[in-house]
């Protein structure tokens, strides 16, 4: 017999947040919520070009929340 070790890797959520005219939105808060435990996994915010990237732990079902005062997502 052989021992087999499977290495799991994180996935990533990458996004570009824009307004209704396509202009990038800076400092949009982005939160990853564990759907089962209803707990915050991690958070970040969009950069000056509206981009963000955040790691998702393996084997997690998540919700992604976007928040910025004055905007509905």
mmCIF file with all atom_site columns, N, CA and C in Angstrom, residues 16-26 48-51 71:
data_model
loop_
_atom_site.group_PDB
_atom_site.id
_atom_site.type_symbol
_atom_site.label_atom_id
_atom_site.label_alt_id
_atom_site.label_comp_id
_atom_site.label_asym_id
_atom_site.label_entity_id
_atom_site.label_seq_id
_atom_site.pdbx_PDB_ins_code
_atom_site.Cartn_x
_atom_site.Cartn_y
_atom_site.Cartn_z
_atom_site.occupancy
_atom_site.B_iso_or_equiv
_atom_site.pdbx_formal_charge
_atom_site.auth_seq_id
_atom_site.auth_comp_id
_atom_site.auth_asym_id
_atom_site.auth_atom_id
_atom_site.pdbx_PDB_model_num
ATOM 1  N N  . UNK A 1 16 ? -14.066 43.186 -10.022 1.00 0.00 ? 16 UNK A N  1
ATOM 2  C CA . UNK A 1 16 ? -13.917 44.592 -10.372 1.00 0.00 ? 16 UNK A CA 1
ATOM 3  C C  . UNK A 1 16 ? -15.285 45.217 -10.135 1.00 0.00 ? 16 UNK A C  1
ATOM 4  N N  . UNK A 1 17 ? -15.338 46.175 -9.218  1.00 0.00 ? 17 UNK A N  1
ATOM 5  C CA . UNK A 1 17 ? -16.598 46.808 -8.849  1.00 0.00 ? 17 UNK A CA 1
ATOM 6  C C  . UNK A 1 17 ? -16.697 48.150 -9.572  1.00 0.00 ? 17 UNK A C  1
ATOM 7  N N  . UNK A 1 18 ? -17.823 48.345 -10.267 1.00 0.00 ? 18 UNK A N  1
ATOM 8  C CA . UNK A 1 18 ? -18.046 49.589 -11.001 1.00 0.00 ? 18 UNK A CA 1
ATOM 9  C C  . UNK A 1 18 ? -19.433 50.135 -10.691 1.00 0.00 ? 18 UNK A C  1
ATOM 10 N N  . UNK A 1 19 ? -19.625 51.418 -10.978 1.00 0.00 ? 19 UNK A N  1
ATOM 11 C CA . UNK A 1 19 ? -20.953 52.003 -10.827 1.00 0.00 ? 19 UNK A CA 1
ATOM 12 C C  . UNK A 1 19 ? -21.767 51.721 -12.085 1.00 0.00 ? 19 UNK A C  1
ATOM 13 N N  . UNK A 1 20 ? -22.976 52.258 -12.161 1.00 0.00 ? 20 UNK A N  1
ATOM 14 C CA . UNK A 1 20 ? -23.859 51.976 -13.296 1.00 0.00 ? 20 UNK A CA 1
ATOM 15 C C  . UNK A 1 20 ? -23.352 52.561 -14.619 1.00 0.00 ? 20 UNK A C  1
ATOM 16 N N  . UNK A 1 21 ? -22.344 53.423 -14.558 1.00 0.00 ? 21 UNK A N  1
ATOM 17 C CA . UNK A 1 21 ? -21.751 53.992 -15.772 1.00 0.00 ? 21 UNK A CA 1
ATOM 18 C C  . UNK A 1 21 ? -20.429 53.318 -16.134 1.00 0.00 ? 21 UNK A C  1
ATOM 19 N N  . UNK A 1 22 ? -20.035 52.305 -15.346 1.00 0.00 ? 22 UNK A N  1
ATOM 20 C CA . UNK A 1 22 ? -18.792 51.584 -15.618 1.00 0.00 ? 22 UNK A CA 1
ATOM 21 C C  . UNK A 1 22 ? -17.558 52.178 -14.969 1.00 0.00 ? 22 UNK A C  1
ATOM 22 N N  . UNK A 1 23 ? -17.745 53.224 -14.146 1.00 0.00 ? 23 UNK A N  1
ATOM 23 C CA . UNK A 1 23 ? -16.614 53.850 -13.452 1.00 0.00 ? 23 UNK A CA 1
ATOM 24 C C  . UNK A 1 23 ? -16.212 52.978 -12.248 1.00 0.00 ? 23 UNK A C  1
ATOM 25 N N  . UNK A 1 24 ? -14.904 52.692 -12.094 1.00 0.00 ? 24 UNK A N  1
ATOM 26 C CA . UNK A 1 24 ? -14.455 51.868 -10.961 1.00 0.00 ? 24 UNK A CA 1
ATOM 27 C C  . UNK A 1 24 ? -14.826 52.493 -9.617  1.00 0.00 ? 24 UNK A C  1
ATOM 28 N N  . UNK A 1 25 ? -15.223 51.638 -8.676  1.00 0.00 ? 25 UNK A N  1
ATOM 29 C CA . UNK A 1 25 ? -15.540 52.093 -7.323  1.00 0.00 ? 25 UNK A CA 1
ATOM 30 C C  . UNK A 1 25 ? -14.420 51.677 -6.375  1.00 0.00 ? 25 UNK A C  1
ATOM 31 N N  . UNK A 1 26 ? -13.837 52.651 -5.722  1.00 0.00 ? 26 UNK A N  1
ATOM 32 C CA . UNK A 1 26 ? -12.757 52.449 -4.757  1.00 0.00 ? 26 UNK A CA 1
ATOM 33 C C  . UNK A 1 26 ? -13.344 52.255 -3.359  1.00 0.00 ? 26 UNK A C  1
ATOM 34 N N  . UNK A 1 48 ? -8.101  51.474 -6.057  1.00 0.00 ? 48 UNK A N  1
ATOM 35 C CA . UNK A 1 48 ? -8.489  52.682 -6.795  1.00 0.00 ? 48 UNK A CA 1
ATOM 36 C C  . UNK A 1 48 ? -9.049  52.385 -8.182  1.00 0.00 ? 48 UNK A C  1
ATOM 37 N N  . UNK A 1 49 ? -8.775  51.195 -8.716  1.00 0.00 ? 49 UNK A N  1
ATOM 38 C CA . UNK A 1 49 ? -9.299  50.792 -10.027 1.00 0.00 ? 49 UNK A CA 1
ATOM 39 C C  . UNK A 1 49 ? -10.535 49.895 -9.889  1.00 0.00 ? 49 UNK A C  1
ATOM 40 N N  . UNK A 1 50 ? -10.992 49.676 -8.640  1.00 0.00 ? 50 UNK A N  1
ATOM 41 C CA . UNK A 1 50 ? -12.171 48.851 -8.398  1.00 0.00 ? 50 UNK A CA 1
ATOM 42 C C  . UNK A 1 50 ? -11.888 47.366 -8.247  1.00 0.00 ? 50 UNK A C  1
ATOM 43 N N  . UNK A 1 51 ? -10.604 46.968 -8.294  1.00 0.00 ? 51 UNK A N  1
ATOM 44 C CA . UNK A 1 51 ? -10.248 45.554 -8.235  1.00 0.00 ? 51 UNK A CA 1
ATOM 45 C C  . UNK A 1 51 ? -10.029 45.064 -6.807  1.00 0.00 ? 51 UNK A C  1
ATOM 46 N N  . UNK A 1 71 ? -24.595 53.017 -2.150  1.00 0.00 ? 71 UNK A N  1
ATOM 47 C CA . UNK A 1 71 ? -24.719 52.067 -3.262  1.00 0.00 ? 71 UNK A CA 1
ATOM 48 C C  . UNK A 1 71 ? -25.465 50.825 -2.805  1.00 0.00 ? 71 UNK A C  1
#
